[in-house]
PDB file of C-alpha atoms in Angstrom:
ATOM      1  CA  UNK Y1483      92.153 166.893 143.156  1.00 80.00           C
ATOM      2  CA  UNK Y1484      95.843 166.685 142.319  1.00 85.00           C
ATOM      3  CA  UNK Y1485      98.154 169.691 142.167  1.00 90.00           C
ATOM      4  CA  UNK Y1486     101.115 169.509 139.825  1.00 93.00           C
ATOM      5  CA  UNK Y1487     104.128 171.822 139.991  1.00 95.00           C
ATOM      6  CA  UNK Y1488     107.108 171.844 137.647  1.00 97.00           C
ATOM      7  CA  UNK Y1489     110.527 173.358 138.291  1.00 97.00           C
ATOM      8  CA  UNK Y1490     114.031 173.392 136.901  1.00 97.00           C
ATOM      9  CA  UNK Y1491     113.657 175.322 133.663  1.00 97.00           C
ATOM     10  CA  UNK Y1492     116.137 177.933 132.552  1.00 97.00           C
ATOM     11  CA  UNK Y1493     118.372 179.341 129.836  1.00 98.00           C
ATOM     12  CA  UNK Y1494     121.153 177.070 128.616  1.00 98.00           C
ATOM     13  CA  UNK Y1495     123.404 176.747 125.607  1.00 98.00           C
ATOM     14  CA  UNK Y1496     123.183 174.084 122.939  1.00 97.00           C
ATOM     15  CA  UNK Y1497     124.712 170.750 124.057  1.00 97.00           C
ATOM     16  CA  UNK Y1498     124.146 171.606 127.722  1.00 98.00           C
ATOM     17  CA  UNK Y1499     122.078 169.549 130.143  1.00 98.00           C
ATOM     18  CA  UNK Y1500     119.142 170.439 132.348  1.00 98.00           C
ATOM     19  CA  UNK Y1501     116.927 168.497 134.753  1.00 98.00           C
ATOM     20  CA  UNK Y1502     113.258 169.258 135.249  1.00 98.00           C
ATOM     21  CA  UNK Y1503     111.276 168.152 138.276  1.00 97.00           C
ATOM     22  CA  UNK Y1504     107.571 167.697 138.830  1.00 95.00           C
ATOM     23  CA  UNK Y1505     105.831 167.200 142.147  1.00 92.00           C
ATOM     24  CA  UNK Y1506     102.240 165.982 142.375  1.00 88.00           C
ATOM     25  CA  UNK Y1507     100.313 166.430 145.589  1.00 85.00           C
ATOM     26  CA  UNK Y1508      96.800 166.241 146.895  1.00 79.00           C
ATOM     27  CA  UNK Y1509      95.923 162.558 146.715  1.00 69.00           C
ATOM     28  CA  UNK Y1510      98.829 160.732 148.254  1.00 57.00           C
ATOM     29  CA  UNK Y1511      97.291 157.276 147.969  1.00 57.00           C
ATOM     30  CA  UNK Y1512      96.395 157.673 144.331  1.00 64.00           C
ATOM     31  CA  UNK Y1513      98.465 155.711 141.851  1.00 72.00           C
ATOM     32  CA  UNK Y1514      98.908 157.366 138.484  1.00 80.00           C
ATOM     33  CA  UNK Y1515     101.134 157.625 135.490  1.00 88.00           C
ATOM     34  CA  UNK Y1516     102.918 160.869 134.686  1.00 91.00           C
ATOM     35  CA  UNK Y1517     104.205 162.514 131.573  1.00 95.00           C
ATOM     36  CA  UNK Y1518     106.028 165.500 130.107  1.00 97.00           C
ATOM     37  CA  UNK Y1519     104.733 167.595 127.259  1.00 98.00           C
ATOM     38  CA  UNK Y1520     106.127 170.761 125.731  1.00 98.00           C
ATOM     39  CA  UNK Y1521     104.813 173.664 123.738  1.00 98.00           C
ATOM     40  CA  UNK Y1522     106.753 176.160 121.680  1.00 97.00           C
ATOM     41  CA  UNK Y1523     105.167 179.488 120.678  1.00 93.00           C
ATOM     42  CA  UNK Y1524     102.689 179.061 117.843  1.00 95.00           C
ATOM     43  CA  UNK Y1525     102.682 175.264 118.026  1.00 97.00           C
ATOM     44  CA  UNK Y1526     100.537 172.536 119.526  1.00 97.00           C
ATOM     45  CA  UNK Y1527     101.471 171.012 122.843  1.00 98.00           C
ATOM     46  CA  UNK Y1528     103.402 167.852 122.070  1.00 98.00           C
ATOM     47  CA  UNK Y1529     104.250 164.671 123.907  1.00 98.00           C
ATOM     48  CA  UNK Y1530     107.800 164.322 125.206  1.00 98.00           C
ATOM     49  CA  UNK Y1531     108.022 161.407 127.654  1.00 98.00           C
ATOM     50  CA  UNK Y1532     105.830 159.076 129.713  1.00 96.00           C
ATOM     51  CA  UNK Y1533     106.339 156.899 132.757  1.00 93.00           C
ATOM     52  CA  UNK Y1534     103.710 154.578 134.160  1.00 89.00           C
ATOM     53  CA  UNK Y1535     102.780 153.779 137.737  1.00 76.00           C
ATOM     54  CA  UNK Y1536     103.559 150.073 137.148  1.00 62.00           C
ATOM     55  CA  UNK Y1537     106.217 148.427 139.217  1.00 62.00           C
ATOM     56  CA  UNK Y1538     108.377 148.044 136.113  1.00 71.00           C
ATOM     57  CA  UNK Y1539     107.764 151.686 135.152  1.00 75.00           C
ATOM     58  CA  UNK Y1540     106.843 151.448 131.485  1.00 90.00           C
ATOM     59  CA  UNK Y1541     108.500 154.317 129.652  1.00 94.00           C
ATOM     60  CA  UNK Y1542     107.956 155.973 126.295  1.00 96.00           C
ATOM     61  CA  UNK Y1543     109.654 158.863 124.500  1.00 98.00           C
ATOM     62  CA  UNK Y1544     108.946 161.015 121.521  1.00 98.00           C
ATOM     63  CA  UNK Y1545     111.365 160.173 118.683  1.00 98.00           C
ATOM     64  CA  UNK Y1546     112.802 163.684 118.800  1.00 98.00           C
ATOM     65  CA  UNK Y1547     114.120 163.230 122.348  1.00 98.00           C
ATOM     66  CA  UNK Y1548     114.817 159.485 122.562  1.00 98.00           C
ATOM     67  CA  UNK Y1549     118.449 158.897 123.451  1.00 98.00           C
ATOM     68  CA  UNK Y1550     118.886 162.435 124.831  1.00 98.00           C
ATOM     69  CA  UNK Y1551     116.182 162.707 127.506  1.00 98.00           C
ATOM     70  CA  UNK Y1552     115.619 160.357 130.430  1.00 97.00           C
ATOM     71  CA  UNK Y1553     112.426 160.229 132.462  1.00 96.00           C
ATOM     72  CA  UNK Y1554     112.335 158.833 135.979  1.00 93.00           C
ATOM     73  CA  UNK Y1555     110.202 159.002 139.092  1.00 89.00           C
ATOM     74  CA  UNK Y1556     110.239 158.612 142.835  1.00 86.00           C
ATOM     75  CA  UNK Y1557     106.762 157.281 143.436  1.00 77.00           C
ATOM     76  CA  UNK Y1558     107.047 157.442 147.201  1.00 79.00           C
ATOM     77  CA  UNK Y1559     107.509 161.198 146.885  1.00 78.00           C
ATOM     78  CA  UNK Y1560     105.154 161.602 143.906  1.00 82.00           C
ATOM     79  CA  UNK Y1561     107.985 163.253 142.038  1.00 89.00           C
ATOM     80  CA  UNK Y1562     109.016 162.880 138.415  1.00 92.00           C
ATOM     81  CA  UNK Y1563     112.189 164.020 136.679  1.00 96.00           C
ATOM     82  CA  UNK Y1564     113.287 164.721 133.120  1.00 98.00           C
ATOM     83  CA  UNK Y1565     117.025 164.650 132.558  1.00 98.00           C
ATOM     84  CA  UNK Y1566     117.706 166.478 129.303  1.00 98.00           C
ATOM     85  CA  UNK Y1567     121.111 166.072 127.694  1.00 98.00           C
ATOM     86  CA  UNK Y1568     122.563 167.367 124.442  1.00 98.00           C
ATOM     87  CA  UNK Y1569     119.963 170.099 124.316  1.00 98.00           C
ATOM     88  CA  UNK Y1570     119.217 171.722 120.976  1.00 98.00           C
ATOM     89  CA  UNK Y1571     117.654 175.100 120.138  1.00 97.00           C
ATOM     90  CA  UNK Y1572     114.595 173.222 118.887  1.00 97.00           C
ATOM     91  CA  UNK Y1573     114.038 171.927 122.420  1.00 98.00           C
ATOM     92  CA  UNK Y1574     113.121 175.468 123.421  1.00 98.00           C
ATOM     93  CA  UNK Y1575     109.577 175.388 124.801  1.00 98.00           C
ATOM     94  CA  UNK Y1576     107.455 175.546 127.901  1.00 98.00           C
ATOM     95  CA  UNK Y1577     107.559 172.110 129.488  1.00 98.00           C
ATOM     96  CA  UNK Y1578     104.449 170.811 131.209  1.00 98.00           C
ATOM     97  CA  UNK Y1579     103.986 167.973 133.645  1.00 96.00           C
ATOM     98  CA  UNK Y1580     100.808 165.918 133.469  1.00 94.00           C
ATOM     99  CA  UNK Y1581      99.416 163.349 135.899  1.00 89.00           C
ATOM    100  CA  UNK Y1582      96.769 160.633 135.683  1.00 87.00           C
ATOM    101  CA  UNK Y1583      95.837 159.487 132.220  1.00 86.00           C
ATOM    102  CA  UNK Y1584      92.728 157.620 131.110  1.00 85.00           C
ATOM    103  CA  UNK Y1585      93.636 157.135 127.459  1.00 87.00           C
ATOM    104  CA  UNK Y1586      96.423 157.433 124.933  1.00 92.00           C
ATOM    105  CA  UNK Y1587      99.317 158.894 126.897  1.00 94.00           C
ATOM    106  CA  UNK Y1588     100.551 160.789 123.820  1.00 95.00           C
ATOM    107  CA  UNK Y1589      97.378 162.850 123.626  1.00 95.00           C
ATOM    108  CA  UNK Y1590      96.909 165.945 125.789  1.00 95.00           C
ATOM    109  CA  UNK Y1591      93.196 165.207 126.088  1.00 94.00           C
ATOM    110  CA  UNK Y1592      93.924 161.972 127.965  1.00 93.00           C
ATOM    111  CA  UNK Y1593      95.538 163.707 130.950  1.00 93.00           C
ATOM    112  CA  UNK Y1594      93.566 164.959 133.923  1.00 92.00           C
ATOM    113  CA  UNK Y1595      95.967 167.191 135.837  1.00 92.00           C
ATOM    114  CA  UNK Y1596      98.471 169.721 134.504  1.00 96.00           C
ATOM    115  CA  UNK Y1597     101.099 172.003 135.924  1.00 96.00           C
ATOM    116  CA  UNK Y1598     101.626 175.629 134.922  1.00 97.00           C
ATOM    117  CA  UNK Y1599     104.777 174.839 132.979  1.00 97.00           C
ATOM    118  CA  UNK Y1600     108.451 175.732 133.218  1.00 98.00           C
ATOM    119  CA  UNK Y1601     110.329 177.522 130.455  1.00 98.00           C
ATOM    120  CA  UNK Y1602     113.356 175.942 128.815  1.00 98.00           C
ATOM    121  CA  UNK Y1603     115.352 178.103 126.414  1.00 98.00           C
ATOM    122  CA  UNK Y1604     118.302 176.702 124.490  1.00 98.00           C
ATOM    123  CA  UNK Y1605     120.549 179.191 122.738  1.00 97.00           C
ATOM    124  CA  UNK Y1606     122.688 178.256 119.753  1.00 94.00           C
TER     125      UNK Y1606
END
Protein backbone atom coordinates (compact mmCIF):
# COMPACT_ATOMS: atom_id res chain seq x y z
CA UNK A 1 0.00 0.00 0.00
CA UNK A 2 1.19 3.50 -0.83
CA UNK A 3 0.01 6.62 0.97
CA UNK A 4 -0.03 9.86 -0.97
CA UNK A 5 -0.25 13.31 0.62
CA UNK A 6 -0.42 16.64 -1.20
CA UNK A 7 0.36 20.07 0.22
CA UNK A 8 0.98 23.63 -0.87
CA UNK A 9 -2.44 24.77 -2.06
CA UNK A 10 -3.85 28.16 -1.24
CA UNK A 11 -5.50 31.36 -2.41
CA UNK A 12 -3.51 33.47 -4.87
CA UNK A 13 -4.15 36.19 -7.39
CA UNK A 14 -4.02 35.82 -11.15
CA UNK A 15 -0.43 35.82 -12.51
CA UNK A 16 0.94 34.63 -9.16
CA UNK A 17 2.93 31.44 -8.64
CA UNK A 18 2.41 28.49 -6.33
CA UNK A 19 4.25 25.22 -5.74
CA UNK A 20 2.49 22.01 -4.81
CA UNK A 21 4.23 19.05 -3.20
CA UNK A 22 3.32 15.39 -3.02
CA UNK A 23 4.91 12.78 -0.80
CA UNK A 24 4.38 9.06 -1.36
CA UNK A 25 5.19 6.62 1.40
CA UNK A 26 4.63 3.03 2.33
CA UNK A 27 6.67 1.07 -0.20
CA UNK A 28 10.05 2.71 -0.28
CA UNK A 29 11.60 0.26 -2.72
CA UNK A 30 8.78 0.53 -5.20
CA UNK A 31 9.50 2.41 -8.40
CA UNK A 32 6.54 4.24 -9.87
CA UNK A 33 5.50 7.13 -12.01
CA UNK A 34 3.55 10.02 -10.53
CA UNK A 35 1.11 12.54 -11.84
CA UNK A 36 -1.05 15.56 -11.03
CA UNK A 37 -4.73 15.81 -11.80
CA UNK A 38 -7.22 18.51 -10.91
CA UNK A 39 -10.95 18.79 -10.50
CA UNK A 40 -13.07 21.91 -10.47
CA UNK A 41 -16.61 21.82 -9.03
CA UNK A 42 -19.05 20.17 -11.41
CA UNK A 43 -16.35 18.87 -13.75
CA UNK A 44 -14.48 15.64 -14.36
CA UNK A 45 -11.07 15.12 -12.86
CA UNK A 46 -8.56 16.04 -15.54
CA UNK A 47 -4.94 15.29 -16.24
CA UNK A 48 -2.43 18.06 -15.54
CA UNK A 49 1.12 16.67 -15.59
CA UNK A 50 3.02 13.38 -15.52
CA UNK A 51 6.54 12.33 -14.64
CA UNK A 52 7.87 8.82 -15.05
CA UNK A 53 10.17 6.77 -12.85
CA UNK A 54 12.67 6.42 -15.73
CA UNK A 55 16.15 7.76 -15.28
CA UNK A 56 15.45 10.40 -17.92
CA UNK A 57 12.14 11.29 -16.26
CA UNK A 58 9.72 11.34 -19.17
CA UNK A 59 7.35 14.26 -18.72
CA UNK A 60 3.99 15.18 -20.17
CA UNK A 61 1.65 18.14 -19.67
CA UNK A 62 -1.90 18.98 -20.51
CA UNK A 63 -2.01 21.65 -23.25
CA UNK A 64 -3.74 24.07 -20.90
CA UNK A 65 -0.75 24.19 -18.53
CA UNK A 66 2.23 23.54 -20.82
CA UNK A 67 4.68 26.41 -20.59
CA UNK A 68 3.27 27.61 -17.25
CA UNK A 69 3.55 24.54 -15.00
CA UNK A 70 6.67 22.50 -14.31
CA UNK A 71 6.64 19.02 -12.80
CA UNK A 72 9.66 17.56 -11.04
CA UNK A 73 10.52 14.87 -8.54
CA UNK A 74 13.04 13.80 -5.96
CA UNK A 75 12.85 10.05 -6.31
CA UNK A 76 15.11 9.37 -3.36
CA UNK A 77 12.55 11.10 -1.16
CA UNK A 78 9.51 9.88 -3.11
CA UNK A 79 8.45 13.48 -3.49
CA UNK A 80 6.96 15.24 -6.50
CA UNK A 81 6.47 18.95 -7.12
CA UNK A 82 4.33 21.10 -9.38
CA UNK A 83 5.60 24.62 -9.92
CA UNK A 84 2.69 26.69 -11.20
CA UNK A 85 3.43 30.07 -12.74
CA UNK A 86 1.21 32.66 -14.39
CA UNK A 87 -1.82 31.23 -12.65
CA UNK A 88 -5.24 31.96 -14.11
CA UNK A 89 -8.70 31.86 -12.51
CA UNK A 90 -9.45 28.80 -14.63
CA UNK A 91 -6.68 26.94 -12.79
CA UNK A 92 -8.89 27.01 -9.71
CA UNK A 93 -9.49 23.40 -8.65
CA UNK A 94 -8.63 20.72 -6.17
CA UNK A 95 -5.29 19.27 -7.21
CA UNK A 96 -4.68 15.57 -6.70
CA UNK A 97 -1.48 13.58 -6.70
CA UNK A 98 -1.51 10.07 -8.12
CA UNK A 99 1.12 7.33 -7.93
CA UNK A 100 1.74 4.10 -9.83
CA UNK A 101 0.06 3.78 -13.18
CA UNK A 102 -0.63 0.64 -15.19
CA UNK A 103 -2.10 2.26 -18.28
CA UNK A 104 -2.65 5.55 -20.05
CA UNK A 105 -1.26 8.14 -17.66
CA UNK A 106 -3.88 10.68 -18.77
CA UNK A 107 -6.74 8.53 -17.52
CA UNK A 108 -7.75 8.55 -13.85
CA UNK A 109 -8.62 4.86 -14.05
CA UNK A 110 -4.99 3.97 -14.75
CA UNK A 111 -3.71 5.22 -11.38
CA UNK A 112 -3.61 3.06 -8.28
CA UNK A 113 -2.99 5.47 -5.41
CA UNK A 114 -4.46 8.92 -4.82
CA UNK A 115 -4.07 11.69 -2.29
CA UNK A 116 -6.93 13.61 -0.70
CA UNK A 117 -6.23 16.73 -2.74
CA UNK A 118 -5.16 20.29 -2.04
CA UNK A 119 -7.25 23.30 -2.99
CA UNK A 120 -5.89 25.96 -5.32
CA UNK A 121 -7.96 29.11 -5.76
CA UNK A 122 -6.92 31.84 -8.18
CA UNK A 123 -8.73 35.15 -7.92
CA UNK A 124 -8.98 37.57 -10.83
